[in-house]
PDB file of C-alpha atoms in Angstrom:
ATOM      1  CA  UNK J  13       0.089  -0.092  -0.003  1.00  0.00           C
ATOM      2  CA  UNK J  14       2.542   2.150   0.814  1.00  0.00           C
ATOM      3  CA  UNK J  15       4.617   1.627  -2.493  1.00  0.00           C
ATOM      4  CA  UNK J  16       1.123   2.034  -4.306  1.00  0.00           C
ATOM      5  CA  UNK J  17       0.854   5.416  -2.674  1.00  0.00           C
ATOM      6  CA  UNK J  18       4.036   6.534  -3.323  1.00  0.00           C
ATOM      7  CA  UNK J  19       3.890   5.801  -6.957  1.00  0.00           C
ATOM      8  CA  UNK J  20       0.600   7.005  -7.535  1.00  0.00           C
ATOM      9  CA  UNK J  21       0.496  10.175  -5.303  1.00  0.00           C
ATOM     10  CA  UNK J  22       4.350  11.147  -4.107  1.00  0.00           C
ATOM     11  CA  UNK J  23       5.592  10.575  -7.926  1.00  0.00           C
ATOM     12  CA  UNK J  24       3.185  12.987  -9.191  1.00  0.00           C
ATOM     13  CA  UNK J  25       3.404  15.415  -6.698  1.00  0.00           C
ATOM     14  CA  UNK J  26       6.903  15.503  -6.676  1.00  0.00           C
ATOM     15  CA  UNK J  27       7.161  15.950 -10.503  1.00  0.00           C
ATOM     16  CA  UNK J  28       4.443  18.815 -10.670  1.00  0.00           C
ATOM     17  CA  UNK J  29       6.507  20.686  -8.482  1.00  0.00           C
ATOM     18  CA  UNK J  30       9.601  20.158  -9.382  1.00  0.00           C
ATOM     19  CA  UNK J  31       8.477  21.119 -13.447  1.00  0.00           C
ATOM     20  CA  UNK J  32       6.447  24.210 -12.038  1.00  0.00           C
ATOM     21  CA  UNK J  33       9.864  25.431 -10.455  1.00  0.00           C
ATOM     22  CA  UNK J  34      11.649  24.337 -13.665  1.00  0.00           C
ATOM     23  CA  UNK J  35       9.186  26.516 -15.835  1.00  0.00           C
ATOM     24  CA  UNK J  36       9.235  29.354 -13.786  1.00  0.00           C
ATOM     25  CA  UNK J  37      12.883  29.600 -13.782  1.00  0.00           C
ATOM     26  CA  UNK J  38      12.500  29.197 -17.691  1.00  0.00           C
ATOM     27  CA  UNK J  39      10.262  32.100 -17.815  1.00  0.00           C
ATOM     28  CA  UNK J  40      12.069  34.187 -15.727  1.00  0.00           C
ATOM     29  CA  UNK J  41      15.240  33.545 -17.679  1.00  0.00           C
ATOM     30  CA  UNK J  42      13.256  34.327 -20.956  1.00  0.00           C
ATOM     31  CA  UNK J  43      12.093  37.809 -19.037  1.00  0.00           C
ATOM     32  CA  UNK J  44      15.714  38.259 -18.542  1.00  0.00           C
ATOM     33  CA  UNK J  45      16.845  37.600 -21.885  1.00  0.00           C
ATOM     34  CA  UNK J  46      14.064  39.446 -23.147  1.00  0.00           C
ATOM     35  CA  UNK J  47      14.722  42.727 -20.963  1.00  0.00           C
ATOM     36  CA  UNK J  48      18.777  42.392 -22.373  1.00  0.00           C
ATOM     37  CA  UNK J  49      17.581  42.561 -25.884  1.00  0.00           C
ATOM     38  CA  UNK J  50      15.376  45.663 -25.401  1.00  0.00           C
ATOM     39  CA  UNK J  51      16.617  49.335 -24.646  1.00  0.00           C
ATOM     40  CA  UNK J  52      15.393  50.420 -21.184  1.00  0.00           C
ATOM     41  CA  UNK J  53      14.190  48.067 -17.916  1.00  0.00           C
ATOM     42  CA  UNK J  54      11.417  45.738 -19.391  1.00  0.00           C
ATOM     43  CA  UNK J  55       9.635  46.218 -15.944  1.00  0.00           C
ATOM     44  CA  UNK J  56       9.382  49.805 -16.154  1.00  0.00           C
ATOM     45  CA  UNK J  57       8.318  49.778 -20.005  1.00  0.00           C
ATOM     46  CA  UNK J  58       5.335  47.452 -19.250  1.00  0.00           C
ATOM     47  CA  UNK J  59       4.093  48.315 -15.691  1.00  0.00           C
ATOM     48  CA  UNK J  60       4.904  52.109 -15.391  1.00  0.00           C
ATOM     49  CA  UNK J  61       4.343  53.107 -18.764  1.00  0.00           C
ATOM     50  CA  UNK J  62       2.174  50.442 -19.582  1.00  0.00           C
ATOM     51  CA  UNK J  63       4.167  49.912 -23.000  1.00  0.00           C
ATOM     52  CA  UNK J  64       1.894  47.903 -25.254  1.00  0.00           C
ATOM     53  CA  UNK J  65       5.000  46.781 -27.743  1.00  0.00           C
ATOM     54  CA  UNK J  66       6.838  45.327 -24.976  1.00  0.00           C
ATOM     55  CA  UNK J  67       4.087  43.599 -23.394  1.00  0.00           C
ATOM     56  CA  UNK J  68       2.892  41.753 -26.559  1.00  0.00           C
ATOM     57  CA  UNK J  69       6.996  41.014 -26.656  1.00  0.00           C
ATOM     58  CA  UNK J  70       7.290  39.726 -23.414  1.00  0.00           C
ATOM     59  CA  UNK J  71       4.009  37.791 -23.486  1.00  0.00           C
ATOM     60  CA  UNK J  72       4.886  35.924 -26.619  1.00  0.00           C
ATOM     61  CA  UNK J  73       8.115  34.913 -24.732  1.00  0.00           C
ATOM     62  CA  UNK J  74       6.424  33.590 -22.119  1.00  0.00           C
ATOM     63  CA  UNK J  75       4.319  31.374 -24.154  1.00  0.00           C
ATOM     64  CA  UNK J  76       6.978  30.149 -26.374  1.00  0.00           C
ATOM     65  CA  UNK J  77       8.697  29.219 -23.350  1.00  0.00           C
ATOM     66  CA  UNK J  78       5.485  27.370 -22.043  1.00  0.00           C
ATOM     67  CA  UNK J  79       5.237  25.750 -25.260  1.00  0.00           C
ATOM     68  CA  UNK J  80       8.389  23.970 -24.838  1.00  0.00           C
ATOM     69  CA  UNK J  81       8.096  23.103 -21.151  1.00  0.00           C
ATOM     70  CA  UNK J  82       4.835  21.811 -22.120  1.00  0.00           C
ATOM     71  CA  UNK J  83       6.515  19.622 -25.141  1.00  0.00           C
ATOM     72  CA  UNK J  84       9.952  18.932 -23.125  1.00  0.00           C
ATOM     73  CA  UNK J  85       7.076  17.298 -20.059  1.00  0.00           C
ATOM     74  CA  UNK J  86       5.053  15.516 -22.527  1.00  0.00           C
ATOM     75  CA  UNK J  87       7.937  13.981 -24.400  1.00  0.00           C
ATOM     76  CA  UNK J  88       9.955  13.170 -21.032  1.00  0.00           C
ATOM     77  CA  UNK J  89      10.846   9.336 -19.983  1.00  0.00           C
ATOM     78  CA  UNK J  90      12.943   7.823 -17.983  1.00  0.00           C
ATOM     79  CA  UNK J  91      11.710   9.336 -14.619  1.00  0.00           C
ATOM     80  CA  UNK J  92      11.507  13.014 -12.850  1.00  0.00           C
ATOM     81  CA  UNK J  93      15.189  14.025 -12.938  1.00  0.00           C
ATOM     82  CA  UNK J  94      15.768  12.856 -16.166  1.00  0.00           C
ATOM     83  CA  UNK J  95      12.373  15.130 -17.159  1.00  0.00           C
ATOM     84  CA  UNK J  96      13.414  17.967 -15.705  1.00  0.00           C
ATOM     85  CA  UNK J  97      16.839  18.034 -16.341  1.00  0.00           C
ATOM     86  CA  UNK J  98      15.639  17.915 -20.206  1.00  0.00           C
ATOM     87  CA  UNK J  99      13.247  20.258 -19.821  1.00  0.00           C
ATOM     88  CA  UNK J 100      15.638  22.696 -18.477  1.00  0.00           C
ATOM     89  CA  UNK J 101      18.136  21.956 -21.327  1.00  0.00           C
ATOM     90  CA  UNK J 102      15.301  22.269 -23.851  1.00  0.00           C
ATOM     91  CA  UNK J 103      13.883  25.484 -22.335  1.00  0.00           C
ATOM     92  CA  UNK J 104      17.571  27.274 -22.572  1.00  0.00           C
ATOM     93  CA  UNK J 105      17.744  25.913 -26.275  1.00  0.00           C
ATOM     94  CA  UNK J 106      14.506  27.399 -27.176  1.00  0.00           C
ATOM     95  CA  UNK J 107      15.546  30.987 -25.372  1.00  0.00           C
ATOM     96  CA  UNK J 108      18.644  30.580 -27.263  1.00  0.00           C
ATOM     97  CA  UNK J 109      16.827  30.260 -30.435  1.00  0.00           C
ATOM     98  CA  UNK J 110      14.296  33.541 -29.919  1.00  0.00           C
ATOM     99  CA  UNK J 111      17.005  35.618 -28.907  1.00  0.00           C
ATOM    100  CA  UNK J 112      18.762  34.673 -32.341  1.00  0.00           C
ATOM    101  CA  UNK J 113      15.608  34.983 -34.195  1.00  0.00           C
ATOM    102  CA  UNK J 114      14.858  38.534 -32.443  1.00  0.00           C
ATOM    103  CA  UNK J 115      18.602  39.292 -33.709  1.00  0.00           C
ATOM    104  CA  UNK J 116      18.482  38.322 -36.990  1.00  0.00           C
ATOM    105  CA  UNK J 117      15.053  39.834 -37.567  1.00  0.00           C
ATOM    106  CA  UNK J 118      16.818  42.901 -36.419  1.00  0.00           C
ATOM    107  CA  UNK J 119      19.207  42.602 -39.072  1.00  0.00           C
ATOM    108  CA  UNK J 120      16.769  42.045 -41.960  1.00  0.00           C
ATOM    109  CA  UNK J 121      14.245  44.326 -41.162  1.00  0.00           C
ATOM    110  CA  UNK J 122      14.724  48.599 -40.943  1.00  0.00           C
ATOM    111  CA  UNK J 123      15.359  50.571 -38.119  1.00  0.00           C
ATOM    112  CA  UNK J 124      15.957  48.578 -34.447  1.00  0.00           C
ATOM    113  CA  UNK J 125      13.231  46.084 -33.504  1.00  0.00           C
ATOM    114  CA  UNK J 126      14.366  46.844 -29.669  1.00  0.00           C
ATOM    115  CA  UNK J 127      13.391  50.789 -30.329  1.00  0.00           C
ATOM    116  CA  UNK J 128       9.945  49.510 -32.033  1.00  0.00           C
ATOM    117  CA  UNK J 129       9.704  48.354 -28.356  1.00  0.00           C
ATOM    118  CA  UNK J 130       9.610  51.392 -26.839  1.00  0.00           C
ATOM    119  CA  UNK J 131       7.455  53.554 -28.999  1.00  0.00           C
ATOM    120  CA  UNK J 132       4.002  54.160 -27.107  1.00  0.00           C
ATOM    121  CA  UNK J 133       2.051  53.412 -30.137  1.00  0.00           C
ATOM    122  CA  UNK J 134       1.585  49.508 -31.549  1.00  0.00           C
ATOM    123  CA  UNK J 135       3.888  48.804 -33.987  1.00  0.00           C
ATOM    124  CA  UNK J 136       3.285  45.543 -36.643  1.00  0.00           C
ATOM    125  CA  UNK J 137       6.527  44.756 -36.281  1.00  0.00           C
ATOM    126  CA  UNK J 138       5.875  43.462 -32.553  1.00  0.00           C
ATOM    127  CA  UNK J 139       3.504  41.371 -34.073  1.00  0.00           C
ATOM    128  CA  UNK J 140       5.858  39.480 -36.157  1.00  0.00           C
ATOM    129  CA  UNK J 141       8.286  39.216 -33.555  1.00  0.00           C
ATOM    130  CA  UNK J 142       5.851  37.774 -31.146  1.00  0.00           C
ATOM    131  CA  UNK J 143       4.877  35.235 -33.845  1.00  0.00           C
ATOM    132  CA  UNK J 144       7.976  34.463 -34.213  1.00  0.00           C
ATOM    133  CA  UNK J 145       8.741  33.543 -30.561  1.00  0.00           C
ATOM    134  CA  UNK J 146       5.466  31.545 -30.212  1.00  0.00           C
ATOM    135  CA  UNK J 147       6.398  29.440 -33.259  1.00  0.00           C
ATOM    136  CA  UNK J 148       9.608  28.694 -32.306  1.00  0.00           C
ATOM    137  CA  UNK J 149       8.211  27.693 -28.693  1.00  0.00           C
ATOM    138  CA  UNK J 150       5.945  25.323 -30.877  1.00  0.00           C
ATOM    139  CA  UNK J 151       8.497  24.184 -33.047  1.00  0.00           C
ATOM    140  CA  UNK J 152      11.107  23.035 -30.444  1.00  0.00           C
ATOM    141  CA  UNK J 153       8.046  21.559 -28.262  1.00  0.00           C
ATOM    142  CA  UNK J 154       6.847  19.547 -31.817  1.00  0.00           C
ATOM    143  CA  UNK J 155      10.769  18.556 -32.425  1.00  0.00           C
ATOM    144  CA  UNK J 156      10.408  16.714 -28.533  1.00  0.00           C
ATOM    145  CA  UNK J 157       8.319  14.461 -29.570  1.00  0.00           C
TER     146      UNK J 157
END
């Protein structure tokens, strides 16, 4: 009975907590990467200045990371520890891919994408970049399955 309880309740509980911690850590890392790529302080832009462009970009980053975490959990095999480690590794790869895609798009388009984020008026380029973040998250998540 103790073994059943451990297998049916404790293992999934430990897994849920561990994956939650990794998911939160990756989202914080995603926030820091996005803050690094954009001019000014992302927190000020979003929460103080209520900048919609910056909010859209950060939202897409969170959604992309979330897709990667879900895909990594879905594909994980071999126990919680192995699954959590692989989730973190794939999450970091996804964040790197999003950052590289941001920089490439910035090179391919006129102006500076980071500066566009600080504009008060909604800018179409932010939507393009946001779509790219979510799409990359989906691509990486599907690559895991």
